[in-house]
XYZ file of C-alpha atoms in Angstrom:
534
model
C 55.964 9.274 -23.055
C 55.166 12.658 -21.193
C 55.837 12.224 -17.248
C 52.019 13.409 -17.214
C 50.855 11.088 -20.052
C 52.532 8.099 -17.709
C 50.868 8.750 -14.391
C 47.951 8.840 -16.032
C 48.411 5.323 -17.252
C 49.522 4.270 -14.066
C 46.454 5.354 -12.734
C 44.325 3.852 -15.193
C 45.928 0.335 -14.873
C 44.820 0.898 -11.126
C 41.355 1.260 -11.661
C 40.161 -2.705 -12.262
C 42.109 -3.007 -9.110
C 39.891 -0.720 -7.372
C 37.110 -1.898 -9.020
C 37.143 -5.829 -8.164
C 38.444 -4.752 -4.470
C 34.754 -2.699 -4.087
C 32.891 -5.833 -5.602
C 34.750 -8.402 -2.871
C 33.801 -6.202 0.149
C 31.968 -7.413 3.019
C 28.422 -6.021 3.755
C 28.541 -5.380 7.724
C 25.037 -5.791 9.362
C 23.062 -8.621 10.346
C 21.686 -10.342 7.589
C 18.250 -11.248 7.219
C 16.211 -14.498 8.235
C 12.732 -15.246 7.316
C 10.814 -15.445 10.888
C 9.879 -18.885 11.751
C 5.939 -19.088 12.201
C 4.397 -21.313 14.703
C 0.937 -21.766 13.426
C -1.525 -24.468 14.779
C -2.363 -27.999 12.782
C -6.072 -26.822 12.827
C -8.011 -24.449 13.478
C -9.820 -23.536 17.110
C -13.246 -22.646 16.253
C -13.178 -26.241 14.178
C -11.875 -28.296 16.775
C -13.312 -26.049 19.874
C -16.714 -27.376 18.830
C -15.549 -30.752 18.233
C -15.276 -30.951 14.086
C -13.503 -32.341 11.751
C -13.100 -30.168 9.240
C -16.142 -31.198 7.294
C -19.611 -30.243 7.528
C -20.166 -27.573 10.422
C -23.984 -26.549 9.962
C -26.756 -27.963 10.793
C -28.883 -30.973 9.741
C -31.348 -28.940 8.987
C -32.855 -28.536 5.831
C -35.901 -26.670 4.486
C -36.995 -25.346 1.593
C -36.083 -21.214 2.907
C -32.743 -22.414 3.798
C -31.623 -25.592 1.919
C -28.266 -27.437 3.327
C -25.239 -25.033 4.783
C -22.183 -25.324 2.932
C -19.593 -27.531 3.679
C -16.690 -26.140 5.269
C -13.141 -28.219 4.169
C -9.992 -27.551 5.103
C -8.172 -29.908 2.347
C -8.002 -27.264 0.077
C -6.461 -23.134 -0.125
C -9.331 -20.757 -0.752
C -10.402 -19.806 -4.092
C -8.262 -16.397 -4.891
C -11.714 -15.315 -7.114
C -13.787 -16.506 -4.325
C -16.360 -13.974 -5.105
C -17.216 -15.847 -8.020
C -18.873 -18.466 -5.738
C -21.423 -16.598 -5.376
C -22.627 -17.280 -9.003
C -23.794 -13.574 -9.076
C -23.022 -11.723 -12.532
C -23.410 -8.173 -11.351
C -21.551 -9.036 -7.934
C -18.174 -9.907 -10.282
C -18.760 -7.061 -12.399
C -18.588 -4.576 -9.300
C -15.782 -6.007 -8.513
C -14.142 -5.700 -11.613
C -15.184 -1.956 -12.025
C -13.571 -1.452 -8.398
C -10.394 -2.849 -8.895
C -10.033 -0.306 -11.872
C -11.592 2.519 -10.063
C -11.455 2.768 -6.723
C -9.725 6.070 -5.764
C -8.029 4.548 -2.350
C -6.538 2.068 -4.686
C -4.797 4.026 -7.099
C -3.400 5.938 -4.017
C -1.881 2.508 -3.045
C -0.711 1.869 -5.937
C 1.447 5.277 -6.544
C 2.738 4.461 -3.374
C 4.192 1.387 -5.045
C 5.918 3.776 -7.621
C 6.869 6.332 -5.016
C 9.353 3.266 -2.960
C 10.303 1.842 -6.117
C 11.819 5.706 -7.311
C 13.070 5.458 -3.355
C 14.570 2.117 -3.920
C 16.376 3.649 -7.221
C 17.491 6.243 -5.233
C 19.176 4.482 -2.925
C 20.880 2.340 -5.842
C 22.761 5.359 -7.752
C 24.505 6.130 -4.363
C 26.243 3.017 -5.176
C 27.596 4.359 -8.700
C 29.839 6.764 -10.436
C 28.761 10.339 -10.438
C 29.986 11.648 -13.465
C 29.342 16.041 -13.643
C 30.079 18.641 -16.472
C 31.287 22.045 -15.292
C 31.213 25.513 -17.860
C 32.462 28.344 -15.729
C 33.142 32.121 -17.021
C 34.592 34.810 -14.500
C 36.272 37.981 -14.526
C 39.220 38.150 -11.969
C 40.836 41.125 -9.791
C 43.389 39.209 -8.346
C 44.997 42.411 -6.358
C 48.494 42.439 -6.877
C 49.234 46.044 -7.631
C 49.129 46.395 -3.972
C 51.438 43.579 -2.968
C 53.854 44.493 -5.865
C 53.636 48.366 -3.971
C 54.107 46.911 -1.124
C 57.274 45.344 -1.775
C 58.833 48.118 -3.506
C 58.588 46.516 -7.331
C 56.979 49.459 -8.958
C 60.108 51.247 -7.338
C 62.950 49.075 -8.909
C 60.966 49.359 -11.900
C 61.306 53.672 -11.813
C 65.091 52.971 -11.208
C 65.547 51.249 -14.090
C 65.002 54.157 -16.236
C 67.919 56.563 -14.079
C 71.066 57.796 -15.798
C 73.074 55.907 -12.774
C 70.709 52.906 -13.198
C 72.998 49.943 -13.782
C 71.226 48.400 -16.262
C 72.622 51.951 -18.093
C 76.189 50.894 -17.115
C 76.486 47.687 -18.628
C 74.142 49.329 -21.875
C 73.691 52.995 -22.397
C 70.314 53.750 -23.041
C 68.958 50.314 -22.321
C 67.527 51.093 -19.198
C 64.111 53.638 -20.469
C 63.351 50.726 -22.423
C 63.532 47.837 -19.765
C 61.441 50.242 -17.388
C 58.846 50.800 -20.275
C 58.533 46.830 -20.787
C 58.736 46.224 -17.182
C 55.616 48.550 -16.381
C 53.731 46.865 -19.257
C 54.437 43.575 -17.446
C 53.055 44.763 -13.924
C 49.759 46.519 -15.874
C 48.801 43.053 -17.484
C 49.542 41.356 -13.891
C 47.525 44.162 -12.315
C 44.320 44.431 -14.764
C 42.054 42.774 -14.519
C 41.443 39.265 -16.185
C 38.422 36.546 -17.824
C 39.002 33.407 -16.647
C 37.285 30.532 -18.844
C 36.920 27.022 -17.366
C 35.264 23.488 -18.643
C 35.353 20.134 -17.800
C 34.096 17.074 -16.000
C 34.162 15.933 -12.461
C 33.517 12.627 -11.313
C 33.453 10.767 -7.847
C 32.595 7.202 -7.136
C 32.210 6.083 -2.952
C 33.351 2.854 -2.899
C 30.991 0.391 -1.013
C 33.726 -1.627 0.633
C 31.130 -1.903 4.162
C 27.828 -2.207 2.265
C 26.212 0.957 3.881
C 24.762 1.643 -0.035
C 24.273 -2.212 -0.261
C 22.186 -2.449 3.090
C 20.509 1.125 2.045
C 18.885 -0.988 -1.512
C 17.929 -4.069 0.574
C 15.536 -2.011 2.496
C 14.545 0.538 -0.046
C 13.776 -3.092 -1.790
C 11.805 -4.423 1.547
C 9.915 -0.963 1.763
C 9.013 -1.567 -2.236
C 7.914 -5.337 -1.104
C 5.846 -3.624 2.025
C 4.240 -1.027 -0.701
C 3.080 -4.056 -2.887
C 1.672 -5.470 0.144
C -0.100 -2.925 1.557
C -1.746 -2.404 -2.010
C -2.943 -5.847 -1.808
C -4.308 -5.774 1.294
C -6.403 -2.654 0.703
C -7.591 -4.610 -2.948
C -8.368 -7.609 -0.500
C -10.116 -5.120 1.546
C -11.486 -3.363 -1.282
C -13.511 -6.575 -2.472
C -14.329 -7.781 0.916
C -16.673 -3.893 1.312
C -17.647 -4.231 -2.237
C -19.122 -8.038 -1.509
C -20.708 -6.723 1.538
C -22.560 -3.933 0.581
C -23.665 -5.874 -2.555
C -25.211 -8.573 -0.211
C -26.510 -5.993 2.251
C -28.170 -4.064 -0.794
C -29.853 -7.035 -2.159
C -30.931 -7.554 1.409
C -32.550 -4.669 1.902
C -34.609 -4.969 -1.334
C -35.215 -8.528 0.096
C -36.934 -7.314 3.294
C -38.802 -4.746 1.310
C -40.097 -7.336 -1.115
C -41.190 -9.142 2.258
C -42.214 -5.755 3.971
C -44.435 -5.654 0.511
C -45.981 -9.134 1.121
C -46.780 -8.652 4.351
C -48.242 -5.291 3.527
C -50.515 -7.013 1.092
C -51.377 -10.193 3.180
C -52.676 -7.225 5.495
C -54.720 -5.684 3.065
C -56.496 -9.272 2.165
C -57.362 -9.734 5.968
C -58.478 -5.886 6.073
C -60.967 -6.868 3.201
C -61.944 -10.279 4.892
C -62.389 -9.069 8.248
C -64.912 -6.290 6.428
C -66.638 -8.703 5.010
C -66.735 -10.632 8.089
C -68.208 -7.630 9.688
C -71.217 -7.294 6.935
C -72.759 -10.527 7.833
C -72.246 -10.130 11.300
C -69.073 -12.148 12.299
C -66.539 -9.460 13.155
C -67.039 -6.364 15.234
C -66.074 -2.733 14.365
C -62.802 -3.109 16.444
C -61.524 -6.095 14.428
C -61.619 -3.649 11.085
C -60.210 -1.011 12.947
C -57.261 -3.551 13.923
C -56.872 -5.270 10.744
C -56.783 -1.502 9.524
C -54.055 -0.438 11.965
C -52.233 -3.853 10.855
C -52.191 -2.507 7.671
C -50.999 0.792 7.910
C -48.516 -0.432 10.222
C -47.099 -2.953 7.656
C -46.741 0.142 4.995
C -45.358 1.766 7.313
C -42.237 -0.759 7.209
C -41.980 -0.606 3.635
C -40.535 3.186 3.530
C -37.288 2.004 5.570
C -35.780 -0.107 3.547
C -35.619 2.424 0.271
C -32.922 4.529 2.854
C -30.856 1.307 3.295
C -30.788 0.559 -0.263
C -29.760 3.631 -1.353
C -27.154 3.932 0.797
C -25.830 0.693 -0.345
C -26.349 1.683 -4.078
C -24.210 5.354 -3.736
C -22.095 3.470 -1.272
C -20.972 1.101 -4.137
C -20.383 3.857 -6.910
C -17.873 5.610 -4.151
C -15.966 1.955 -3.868
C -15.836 1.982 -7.950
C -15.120 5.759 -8.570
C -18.680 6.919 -9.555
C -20.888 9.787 -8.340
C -23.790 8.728 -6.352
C -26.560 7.437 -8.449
C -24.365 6.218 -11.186
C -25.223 2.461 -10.444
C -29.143 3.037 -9.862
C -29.727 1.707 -13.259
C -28.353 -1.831 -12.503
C -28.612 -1.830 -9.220
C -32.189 -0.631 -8.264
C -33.741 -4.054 -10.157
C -34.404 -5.787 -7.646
C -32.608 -9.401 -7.591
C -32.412 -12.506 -4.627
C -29.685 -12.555 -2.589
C -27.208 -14.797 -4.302
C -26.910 -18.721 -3.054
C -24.639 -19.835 -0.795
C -21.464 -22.188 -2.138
C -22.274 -25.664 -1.945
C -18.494 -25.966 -0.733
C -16.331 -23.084 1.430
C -12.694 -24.130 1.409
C -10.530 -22.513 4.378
C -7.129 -24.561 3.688
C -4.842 -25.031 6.702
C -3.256 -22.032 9.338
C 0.363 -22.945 7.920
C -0.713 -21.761 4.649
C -2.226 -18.259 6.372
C 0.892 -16.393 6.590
C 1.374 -16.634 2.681
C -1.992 -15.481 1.657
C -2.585 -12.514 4.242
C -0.852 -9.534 2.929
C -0.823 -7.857 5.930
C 1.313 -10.561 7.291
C 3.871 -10.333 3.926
C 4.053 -6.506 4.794
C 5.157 -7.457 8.498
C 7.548 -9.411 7.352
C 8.723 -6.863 4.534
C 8.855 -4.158 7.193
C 10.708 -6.709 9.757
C 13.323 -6.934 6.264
C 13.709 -3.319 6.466
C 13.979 -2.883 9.918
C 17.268 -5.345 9.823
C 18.579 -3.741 6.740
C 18.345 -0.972 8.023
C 21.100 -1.997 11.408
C 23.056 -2.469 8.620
C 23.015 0.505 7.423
C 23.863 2.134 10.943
C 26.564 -0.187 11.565
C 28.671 0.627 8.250
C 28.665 4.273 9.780
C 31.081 3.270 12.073
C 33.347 1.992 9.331
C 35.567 4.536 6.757
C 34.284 5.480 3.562
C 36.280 5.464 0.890
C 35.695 7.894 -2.354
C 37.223 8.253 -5.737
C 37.768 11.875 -7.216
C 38.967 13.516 -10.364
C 38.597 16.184 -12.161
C 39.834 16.893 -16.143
C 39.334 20.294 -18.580
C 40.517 22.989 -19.774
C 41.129 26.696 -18.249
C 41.847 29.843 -19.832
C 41.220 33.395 -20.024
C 40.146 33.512 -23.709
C 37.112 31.348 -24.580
C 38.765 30.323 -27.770
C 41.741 28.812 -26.248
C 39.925 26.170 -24.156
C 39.943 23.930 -26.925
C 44.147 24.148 -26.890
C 45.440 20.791 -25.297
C 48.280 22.873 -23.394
C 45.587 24.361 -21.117
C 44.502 21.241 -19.457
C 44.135 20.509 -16.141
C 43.517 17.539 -14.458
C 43.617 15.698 -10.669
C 42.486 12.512 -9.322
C 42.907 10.190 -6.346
C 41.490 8.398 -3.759
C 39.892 10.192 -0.404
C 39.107 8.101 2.813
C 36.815 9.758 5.755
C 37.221 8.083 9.362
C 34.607 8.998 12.012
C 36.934 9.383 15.171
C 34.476 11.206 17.145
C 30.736 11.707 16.809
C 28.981 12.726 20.072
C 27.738 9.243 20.485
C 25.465 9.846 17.261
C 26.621 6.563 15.460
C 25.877 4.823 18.795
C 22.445 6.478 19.266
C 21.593 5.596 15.616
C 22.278 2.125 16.041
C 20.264 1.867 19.127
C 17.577 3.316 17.255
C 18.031 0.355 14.329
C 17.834 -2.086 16.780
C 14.881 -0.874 18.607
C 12.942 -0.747 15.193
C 13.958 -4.367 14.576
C 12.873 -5.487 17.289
C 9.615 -3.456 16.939
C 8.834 -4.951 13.333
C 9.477 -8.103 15.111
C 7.061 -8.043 17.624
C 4.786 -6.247 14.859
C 4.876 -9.375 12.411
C 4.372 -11.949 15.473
C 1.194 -9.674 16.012
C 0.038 -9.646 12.896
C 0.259 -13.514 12.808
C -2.038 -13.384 15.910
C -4.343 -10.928 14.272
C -4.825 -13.171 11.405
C -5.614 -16.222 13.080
C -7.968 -14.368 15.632
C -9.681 -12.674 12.411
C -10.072 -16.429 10.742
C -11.579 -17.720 14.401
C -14.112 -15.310 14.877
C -15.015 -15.240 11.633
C -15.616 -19.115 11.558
C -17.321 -19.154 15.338
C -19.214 -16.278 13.791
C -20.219 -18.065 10.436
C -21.395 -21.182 12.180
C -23.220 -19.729 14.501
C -24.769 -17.098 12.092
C -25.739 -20.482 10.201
C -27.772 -21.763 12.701
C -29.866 -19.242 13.553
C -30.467 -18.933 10.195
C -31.537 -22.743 10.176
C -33.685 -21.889 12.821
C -35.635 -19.477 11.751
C -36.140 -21.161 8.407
C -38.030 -23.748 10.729
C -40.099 -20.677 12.450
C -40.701 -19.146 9.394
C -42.317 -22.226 7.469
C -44.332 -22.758 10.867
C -45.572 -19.558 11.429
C -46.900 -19.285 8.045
C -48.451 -22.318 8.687
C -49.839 -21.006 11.681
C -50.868 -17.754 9.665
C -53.030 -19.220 6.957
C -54.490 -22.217 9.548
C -55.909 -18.946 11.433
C -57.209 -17.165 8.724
C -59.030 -20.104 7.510
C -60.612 -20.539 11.194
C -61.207 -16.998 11.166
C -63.244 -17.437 7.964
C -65.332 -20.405 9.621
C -65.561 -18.076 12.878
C -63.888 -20.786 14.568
C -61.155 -18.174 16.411
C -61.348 -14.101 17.062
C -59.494 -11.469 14.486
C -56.897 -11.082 17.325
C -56.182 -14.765 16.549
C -55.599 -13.718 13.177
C -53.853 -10.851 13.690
C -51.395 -11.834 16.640
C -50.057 -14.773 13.803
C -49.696 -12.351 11.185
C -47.705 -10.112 13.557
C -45.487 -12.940 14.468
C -45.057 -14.041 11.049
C -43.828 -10.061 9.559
C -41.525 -10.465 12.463
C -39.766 -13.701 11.814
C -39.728 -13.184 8.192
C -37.751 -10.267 8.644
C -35.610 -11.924 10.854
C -35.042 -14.776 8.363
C -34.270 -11.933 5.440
C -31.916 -10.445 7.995
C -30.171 -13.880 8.968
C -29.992 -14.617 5.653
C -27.909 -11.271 4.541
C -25.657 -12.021 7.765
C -24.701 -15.335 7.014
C -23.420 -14.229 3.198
C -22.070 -11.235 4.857
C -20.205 -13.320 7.280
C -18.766 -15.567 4.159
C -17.105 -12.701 2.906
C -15.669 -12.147 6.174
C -14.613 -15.189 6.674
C -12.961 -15.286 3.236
C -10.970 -11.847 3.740
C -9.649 -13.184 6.734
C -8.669 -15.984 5.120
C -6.571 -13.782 2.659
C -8.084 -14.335 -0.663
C -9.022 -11.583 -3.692
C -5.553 -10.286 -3.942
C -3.659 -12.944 -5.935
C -4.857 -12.832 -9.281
C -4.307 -8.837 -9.576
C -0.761 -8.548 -7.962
């Protein structure tokens, strides 16, 4: 075997060595915890008020508002909790959205972009294996040095009758000087120089800086996957909302309507009232005003519920207008659920995604001291190199022209400036940043689910309440008109209740849309809509 032929065999038998010594090294870094989470057993706005978890509205009970739903804490939210609602064209929107909401698809190439990141990150961590072609022509100057050093002089000797080359071989010296100059013009001209072959290099990850650098390209994919559920949480939270506030809106105008036409029937009675002598000129004129002032509050609520209508196509992908078709029917606002199921705070931190991307960031943020601390450890890199060279193209394929090196290389930092420091600083200030950013984001979420409960229930209530005023003031209403009719009370009798009555009906249509609005609130806080899509 060739002396060439054995060191590479040497080298070969080396490699496994190499090889299981880079899969046994450490990883340097700290290495990361899940944060512990100190939730409470219940929560505040249930026990502030002195619950137990059960039934939080009010006794009340009418025929406008029938019984509040139960709010339970024995049981998770639904992850579909829109379909609650029982509202056909609500889960539809919905649907449409999550395929074609612009904001969304932008969330979810950012998904791809940290997962191409994370790959990234991973080939650092693997052979790099390079083909070379190279063609050039070469001057390589050596007519000059030969000059220099007096070889194109010896050569002219050569040919000289007292040349000694002539002594020891009369007449050999003309032709040694002839093949001697044809010698220094091939050295001299000059030459193509054709090269191919491979290179390859392979760091070896003995300190886990490519090791920590995947963990949080990994995290930052996790944070990505979070932060696209979050905005699809947030995404059906706006489209629930302005499909309740639509249907609200055509609500008060179907009650903007009836009031507008329990106006005209008091316009006509109070004329008639006026023919036989019961009602004065002034009480048509003010049953006439009534009227025209209850039209009047008809024209608003076609602005709000087009607004709502274009601002659902936007949240699906659609031009304005594109929903009108469905949409501009009008339809009740949808029942509440009999039943509203919160689950417990220790279960919040797995169902709010913007608490998983804290704590994906926080993993990134300590991968990422791991990263800064291998820097001050060596790195150690495999290199070789293997083809062919010559200076005719056909030759490369000739085994005699091959060329080949290989070996290990190890780079020490010795002295940096204090950069390796300063980076690790930095790593441990953005730890400790993330943190403090996931312990906030705990607080945020259990702030957002206590509001929106305190909020709910109190929403509730009023609603309640003016159920009550509502069913009394019509009373009220129709028990004047029919003493009007006797002449028993004056039109402003009559029209004072049916003043009250527009107002507190609208009111009731306007609690009514805030209490389902505030159910949808309640339930993004709570972290549902995301699951089933992930």
């Amino acid at each position: 075997m060739s002396t060439s032929a054995r060191i590479v065999s040497q080298r070969v038998r080396l490699l496994p060595c190499l090889i299981a010594c880079a899969l046994t090294a450490c990883t340097v870094g700290p290495d990361y915890h899940p944060p512990q989470t100190h939730l409470p057993e219940n929560w505040h706005a249930l026990t502030h008020a002195g619950a137990q978890a059960a039934d939080t509205a009010s006794a009340a009970s009418t025929a406008l508002a029938p019984r509040a739903p139960t709010v339970a804490v024995d049981s998770d939210p639904d992850p579909r909790w829109w379909h609650s609602f029982h509202d056909s064209t609500l889960d539809a929107l919905i649907d449409r959205a999550r395929a074609g909401n612009l904001d969304l698809q932008q969330a979810v190439l950012r998904i791809v972009e940290a997962r191409t990141q994370m790959q990234s990150a991973a080939a650092q961590g693997l052979p790099n294996l390079r083909a070379s072609a190279s063609y050039q022509r070469e001057q390589l100057g050596l007519k000059g040095l030969l000059q220099s050093n007096g070889v194109y002089r010896d050569v002219d000797q050569l040919g000289a009758p007292n040349s000694p080359v002539n002594a020891i071989a009369p007449g050999a010296g003309p032709a040694l000087q002839q093949r001697a100059s044809d010698m220094l013009g091939q050295l001299t001209s000059p030459i193509n120089l054709w090269q191919a072959g491979f290179d390859a290099s392979w760091e070896l990850d003995l300190f886990g800086r490519v090791r920590r650098s995947v963990e949080a390209a990994s995290a930052n994919v996790d944070a990505a996957r979070e932060s696209r559920n979050d905005a699809l949480l947030s995404l059906e939270a706006e489209v629930a909302q302005t499909y309740l506030q639509l249907r609200g809106a055509q609500a008060s105008r179907d009650i903007a309507e009836r009031l507008a036409s329990d106006a005209r029937d008091t316009l006509e009675l109070t004329k008639s009232q006026a023919a036989v002598g019961l009602a004065s000129t002034l009480d048509v004129k003010q049953a006439g005003a009534a009227l025209a002032q209850a039209q009047a509050n008809v024209a608003p609520f076609d602005g709000q519920i087009a607004q709502a209508a274009n601002g659902l196509a936007l949240l699906v992908g659609a031009e304005p207008g594109a929903l009108d078709a469905e949409l501009m029917r009008h339809a009740p606002l949808p029942d509440l659920p009999a039943r509203v199921d919160i689950g417990l705070p220790s279960t919040l931190a797995r169902r709010r995604p913007d608490i998983r991307q804290a704590e994906a960031q926080l993993h990134a943020a300590t991968a990422s001291v791991g990263v800064a601390v291998a820097q001050f450890y060596p790195d150690i890199t495999l290199t070789g190199q293997i083809g062919t060279r010559a200076t005719n193209a056909s030759d490369l394929a000739r085994w005699s022209h091959l060329f080949y090196s290989f070996g290990p290389a190890i780079s020490v930092p010795i002295f940096e400036g204090g950069a390796l420091v300063a980076n690790l600083h930095v790593a441990d200030a953005q730890q400790a940043q993330a943190a403090l950013a996931y312990r906030r984001a705990v607080l945020v979420a259990l702030r957002d689910v206590d509001n929106a409960l305190a909020v709910y229930r109190s929403d509730l209530s009023h609603r309640d309440a003016l159920a009550t005023a509502v069913d009394t003031q019509r009373s009220a209403f129709d028990l004047a008109k029919e003493r009007y009719a006797k002449g028993f009370v004056s039109f402003l009798t009559v029209l004072n209740a049916q003043q009250q009555l527009s107002q507190v009906q609208a009111q009731f249509v306007q609690a009514q849309t805030q209490v389902a609005t505030d159910l949808v609130a309640l339930y993004k806080a709570l972290g549902g809509g995301w699951q089933s899509a992930a």
